[in-house]
Each structure stands twice: as C-alpha cells, then as structure tokens.
Amino acid sequence: MDLIIATRNQGKIGEIREALDMLGVVLHTFEEFSEWPQVDEVGQTLEENAVIKAEALRNHFDVHTIADDSGLEVNFLEGRPGVLSSRYAGPEEDPERNIDLLLKELTSVPENWRSARFVCVIALALAENGLRVTKGECLGTILPERRGTGGFGYDPVFQPAGFSSSMAELSLAEKNSISHRGKALREMKKVLEGLI
Ligand code: ITT
C-alpha cells in the first residue's frame, strides 16, 4: 500500500515514519514530488484542517493520504494558541518567536497555573473516497524556559505530566510512546492494518 504524508513539517514526518513503521505500507513525502499543492488551512478546528489537508493531497495525487493537524492548548490562555499554534507569533511560522510569545504571556504565572495539552488529529483520506479520523492528546505544563534540543515546535517548553524532563529532552521513541501524535498514530495504525 502507498500512503502520502500530507505535511511539510520534518518533525512530524520523522514521528509518523517511526510510528507507522510496518510491513506493507510505503510512505511518501513532499520531497519525492516535483510539484506539491499549496493548501490553505481555513478550518476552525484541528479536525477540519486535518481533513482539508488529507483530502487536498488525495485529490491531487489520487493516492491514500494521511494528514496531521495539531496544536498546543494552554488553560491559562483559554486554549490558545490552539488551532493557530504554528502561526501564533505571525504568519512566518517561526517556532522560536512562537515560544518567546508564549513565555512572555505566561510571565509570573505560577507553575500550578501553567497546565496545557498537546492535541493531534490524524485524517486518512482513502483513494476511493473514504475518510477516517483518529485523535490523541498529551497533558503537561509549560516550563518557564526552554530545555532540550529534540522534537520541534513547543517541545522545549512542554513538560509532559509525570515527567521531570521537557518533551525536547526525550528520544523520538520516548516522545511517540506518550505524545498526542503517537496516540493518534497508534489508532490510525490499527485502521491501516484493517485495510491492507
Ligand atoms: P503541516 O501543516 O505542513 O503539517 P505545520 O507545522 O504547519 O505543518 P500544523 O498546522 O498542524 O502543522 O501546526 C501544528 C503546530 O503545533 C506546530 O507547528 C507546532 O507549533 C505545534 N505542535 C504540534 N505538535 C507538536 C509537537 O509534537 N511538539 C511541539 N509542537 C507541536
């Protein structure tokens, strides 16, 4: 089975490859294609955007496609940055500026008010028009400063519940074993196993 991964985010690609490492599925990424459609994430929710991305690429290439839409929801910020996580500090999607803005907004906010969660929606658009959606979340707190160099996005300032390290201090396999994306991908793996 051929499966396109509808993302340009290398961090996501690495995690998806690790989680879907299984016999019978050949994963394809944007680097293999000479043209790759630009998709506007105009949805109001993670689920809408995951479906928009998966269907757009499936419609273009006519191949089974999965997409990931994910984000960080901070309770003190009433769920922000949420669906706008990658563009929080501006349209240039700069992860360092996004973290700077988040830490600034949480200046002086004590640890027990810094709870947050990562949320991930994985959409599978089948070549013959079916659609499947899986979800995962990971609870934690926002650290006062960056720690670690692994992962991507907000990982250096996210401490998963029950851990004393940041998400960026975990290995790829450790992150997948507890993360929002790892959980959604394990569910999607079961769906794919039922299809091949
Ligand atoms: P694609 O749309 O091409 O998949 P993207 O990075 O723009 O790439 P999203 O629109 O889903 O993807 O934005 C998700 C953002 O949420 C991401 O850029 C990070 O800022 C944040 N995020 C999601 N999962 C994360 C993770 O596992 N670790 C750290 N930050 C994460």
Coordinates of C-alpha atoms and ligand atoms in Angstrom, one line a residue:
M1 CA 0.0 0.0 0.0
D2 CA 1.2 3.5 -0.9
L3 CA 0.5 6.3 1.6
I4 CA 1.3 10.0 1.2
I5 CA 2.1 12.0 4.3
A6 CA 0.5 15.4 3.7
T7 CA 2.9 17.6 5.7
R8 CA 5.9 19.7 5.1
N9 CA 6.9 19.6 8.8
Q10 CA 10.0 17.4 9.1
G11 CA 9.4 16.9 12.8
K12 CA 6.0 15.4 12.1
I13 CA 7.4 13.3 9.2
G14 CA 10.0 11.7 11.5
E15 CA 7.5 10.9 14.2
I16 CA 4.9 9.5 11.6
R17 CA 7.6 7.3 10.0
E18 CA 8.6 5.9 13.4
A19 CA 5.0 5.2 14.4
L20 CA 3.8 3.7 11.1
D21 CA 6.9 1.6 10.6
M22 CA 5.2 -1.6 9.4
L23 CA 5.3 -4.1 6.6
G24 CA 3.2 -3.4 3.5
V25 CA 2.9 0.4 3.7
V26 CA 5.3 2.6 1.6
L27 CA 5.3 6.2 2.9
H28 CA 5.8 9.1 0.5
T29 CA 6.7 12.7 1.4
F30 CA 6.7 16.0 -0.4
E31 CA 10.4 15.7 -1.2
E32 CA 9.7 12.9 -3.8
F33 CA 7.3 15.1 -5.8
S34 CA 8.3 17.9 -8.3
E35 CA 5.0 19.7 -7.5
W36 CA 3.1 19.8 -4.3
P37 CA -0.2 21.7 -3.9
Q38 CA -0.3 24.6 -1.5
V39 CA -3.2 24.0 0.9
D40 CA -4.8 26.8 2.9
E41 CA -5.7 25.8 6.4
V42 CA -9.0 27.6 6.6
G43 CA -10.7 25.3 9.1
Q44 CA -11.8 26.5 12.5
T45 CA -10.7 23.2 14.2
L46 CA -7.8 20.8 14.1
E47 CA -10.1 18.1 12.7
E48 CA -11.4 20.4 9.9
N49 CA -7.8 21.3 8.9
A50 CA -6.5 17.7 9.1
V51 CA -9.4 16.7 6.7
I52 CA -8.7 19.6 4.4
K53 CA -5.0 18.7 4.1
A54 CA -5.6 15.0 3.6
E55 CA -8.4 15.4 1.0
A56 CA -6.5 18.1 -0.9
L57 CA -3.4 15.9 -1.4
R58 CA -5.5 12.7 -2.0
N59 CA -7.5 14.6 -4.7
H60 CA -4.3 15.8 -6.3
F61 CA -2.3 12.5 -6.4
D62 CA -5.2 10.0 -6.2
V63 CA -3.3 8.0 -3.6
H64 CA -4.3 7.2 0.1
T65 CA -3.1 10.2 2.2
I66 CA -2.8 11.0 5.9
A67 CA -2.5 14.5 7.3
D68 CA -1.8 15.7 10.8
D69 CA -3.2 18.9 12.3
S70 CA -2.1 19.5 15.9
G71 CA -1.7 22.2 18.4
L72 CA -0.9 23.3 22.0
E73 CA -3.8 24.4 24.2
V74 CA -2.8 26.4 27.3
N75 CA -5.5 26.6 30.0
F76 CA -4.4 30.0 31.4
L77 CA -4.7 31.3 27.8
E78 CA -8.2 29.8 27.4
G79 CA -7.0 27.2 24.9
R80 CA -4.7 29.4 22.9
P81 CA -2.6 29.1 20.7
G82 CA -4.8 26.1 19.7
V83 CA -5.5 25.8 16.0
L84 CA -3.2 28.8 15.4
S85 CA -0.2 27.1 17.1
S86 CA 2.2 27.3 14.1
R87 CA 1.3 30.9 13.3
Y88 CA 1.0 32.2 16.9
A89 CA 3.5 35.0 16.7
G90 CA 2.9 35.7 13.0
P91 CA 2.4 34.3 9.5
E92 CA 6.0 33.3 9.1
E93 CA 5.5 30.3 11.3
D94 CA 8.7 30.8 13.4
P95 CA 8.9 28.3 16.3
E96 CA 11.3 30.4 18.3
R97 CA 9.2 33.5 18.1
N98 CA 6.1 31.4 19.0
I99 CA 7.9 30.1 22.2
D100 CA 9.0 33.7 23.0
L101 CA 5.5 35.0 22.8
L102 CA 4.1 32.1 24.8
L103 CA 6.7 32.5 27.6
K104 CA 6.0 36.3 27.7
E105 CA 2.3 35.7 28.1
L106 CA 2.9 33.4 31.0
T107 CA 5.5 35.6 32.7
S108 CA 4.9 35.5 36.5
V109 CA 2.2 32.8 36.1
P110 CA 3.0 30.1 38.8
E111 CA 3.7 26.5 37.9
N112 CA 0.3 25.2 39.1
W113 CA -1.5 27.6 36.7
R114 CA 0.6 26.6 33.7
S115 CA -1.2 23.4 32.6
A116 CA -1.6 22.7 28.9
R117 CA -2.2 19.9 26.5
F118 CA -0.9 18.9 23.0
V119 CA -3.7 17.7 20.7
C120 CA -3.3 15.8 17.5
V121 CA -5.8 14.8 14.8
I122 CA -4.8 12.4 12.1
A123 CA -7.0 12.2 9.0
L124 CA -6.8 9.4 6.4
A125 CA -8.3 10.2 3.0
L126 CA -8.6 7.0 1.0
A127 CA -8.1 7.0 -2.7
E128 CA -11.6 5.6 -3.2
N129 CA -13.1 8.5 -1.2
G130 CA -13.4 7.1 2.4
L131 CA -12.3 9.1 5.4
R132 CA -11.0 8.0 8.8
V133 CA -10.0 10.3 11.7
T134 CA -8.1 9.5 14.9
K135 CA -7.1 11.7 17.8
G136 CA -4.7 11.9 20.7
E137 CA -3.8 14.3 23.5
C138 CA -0.9 14.7 25.9
L139 CA -1.3 16.6 29.2
G140 CA 1.5 18.6 30.7
T141 CA 2.7 22.0 31.9
I142 CA 4.6 25.0 30.3
L143 CA 8.1 25.4 31.6
P144 CA 9.4 28.9 32.4
E145 CA 12.3 28.4 30.0
R146 CA 13.5 26.2 27.1
R147 CA 15.0 22.8 27.9
G148 CA 16.4 20.3 25.4
T149 CA 17.0 20.2 21.6
G150 CA 14.9 17.3 20.3
G151 CA 11.5 17.3 18.8
F152 CA 10.1 20.5 17.2
G153 CA 7.8 23.4 17.8
Y154 CA 6.9 24.0 21.5
D155 CA 8.6 20.8 22.7
P156 CA 11.4 22.6 24.7
V157 CA 8.9 24.3 26.9
F158 CA 6.4 21.5 27.4
Q159 CA 6.8 19.1 30.3
P160 CA 4.6 16.0 30.0
A161 CA 2.7 15.1 33.1
G162 CA 4.6 12.6 35.2
F163 CA 8.0 13.6 33.7
S164 CA 10.8 15.8 35.0
S165 CA 12.1 16.5 31.5
S166 CA 10.8 18.5 28.7
M167 CA 9.4 16.9 25.5
A168 CA 12.6 18.1 23.7
E169 CA 14.7 16.0 26.1
L170 CA 13.0 12.8 25.1
S171 CA 14.2 10.5 22.3
L172 CA 11.9 10.1 19.3
A173 CA 10.7 6.7 20.5
E174 CA 10.0 8.0 24.0
K175 CA 8.2 11.0 22.7
N176 CA 6.0 8.8 20.4
S177 CA 5.2 6.5 23.3
I178 CA 3.5 9.3 25.3
S179 CA 2.7 12.0 22.8
H180 CA -0.6 13.2 21.3
R181 CA 0.7 12.3 17.9
G182 CA 1.9 8.8 19.0
K183 CA -1.5 8.1 20.5
A184 CA -3.4 9.2 17.3
L185 CA -1.0 7.3 15.1
R186 CA -1.4 4.1 17.1
E187 CA -5.1 4.3 16.5
M188 CA -4.5 5.1 12.8
K189 CA -2.1 2.1 12.5
K190 CA -5.0 -0.2 13.6
V191 CA -7.2 1.4 10.9
L192 CA -4.5 0.9 8.3
E193 CA -3.9 -2.7 9.4
G194 CA -7.6 -3.4 8.7
L195 CA -7.2 -2.0 5.1
I196 CA -4.1 -3.9 3.9
Ligands
ITT1 P1 1.8 21.0 8.2 O1 0.5 21.8 8.1 O2 2.6 21.0 6.9 O3 1.5 19.6 8.6 P2 2.5 22.7 10.4 O4 3.7 22.7 11.3 O5 2.0 24.0 9.9 O6 2.8 21.6 9.3 P3 0.1 22.5 11.9 O7 -0.7 23.5 11.1 O8 -0.7 21.2 12.4 O9 1.3 21.9 11.2 O10 0.6 23.2 13.2 C1 1.0 22.5 14.3 C2 1.8 23.3 15.3 O11 1.5 23.0 16.6 C3 3.3 23.1 15.1 O12 3.9 23.9 14.1 C4 3.8 23.3 16.5 O13 4.0 24.7 16.6 C5 2.7 22.8 17.3 N1 2.9 21.4 17.6 C6 2.1 20.3 17.2 N2 2.6 19.2 17.6 C7 3.7 19.4 18.3 C8 4.7 18.6 18.9 O14 4.6 17.3 18.9 N3 5.7 19.3 19.5 C9 5.8 20.6 19.6 N4 4.9 21.4 19.0 C10 3.9 20.9 18.3

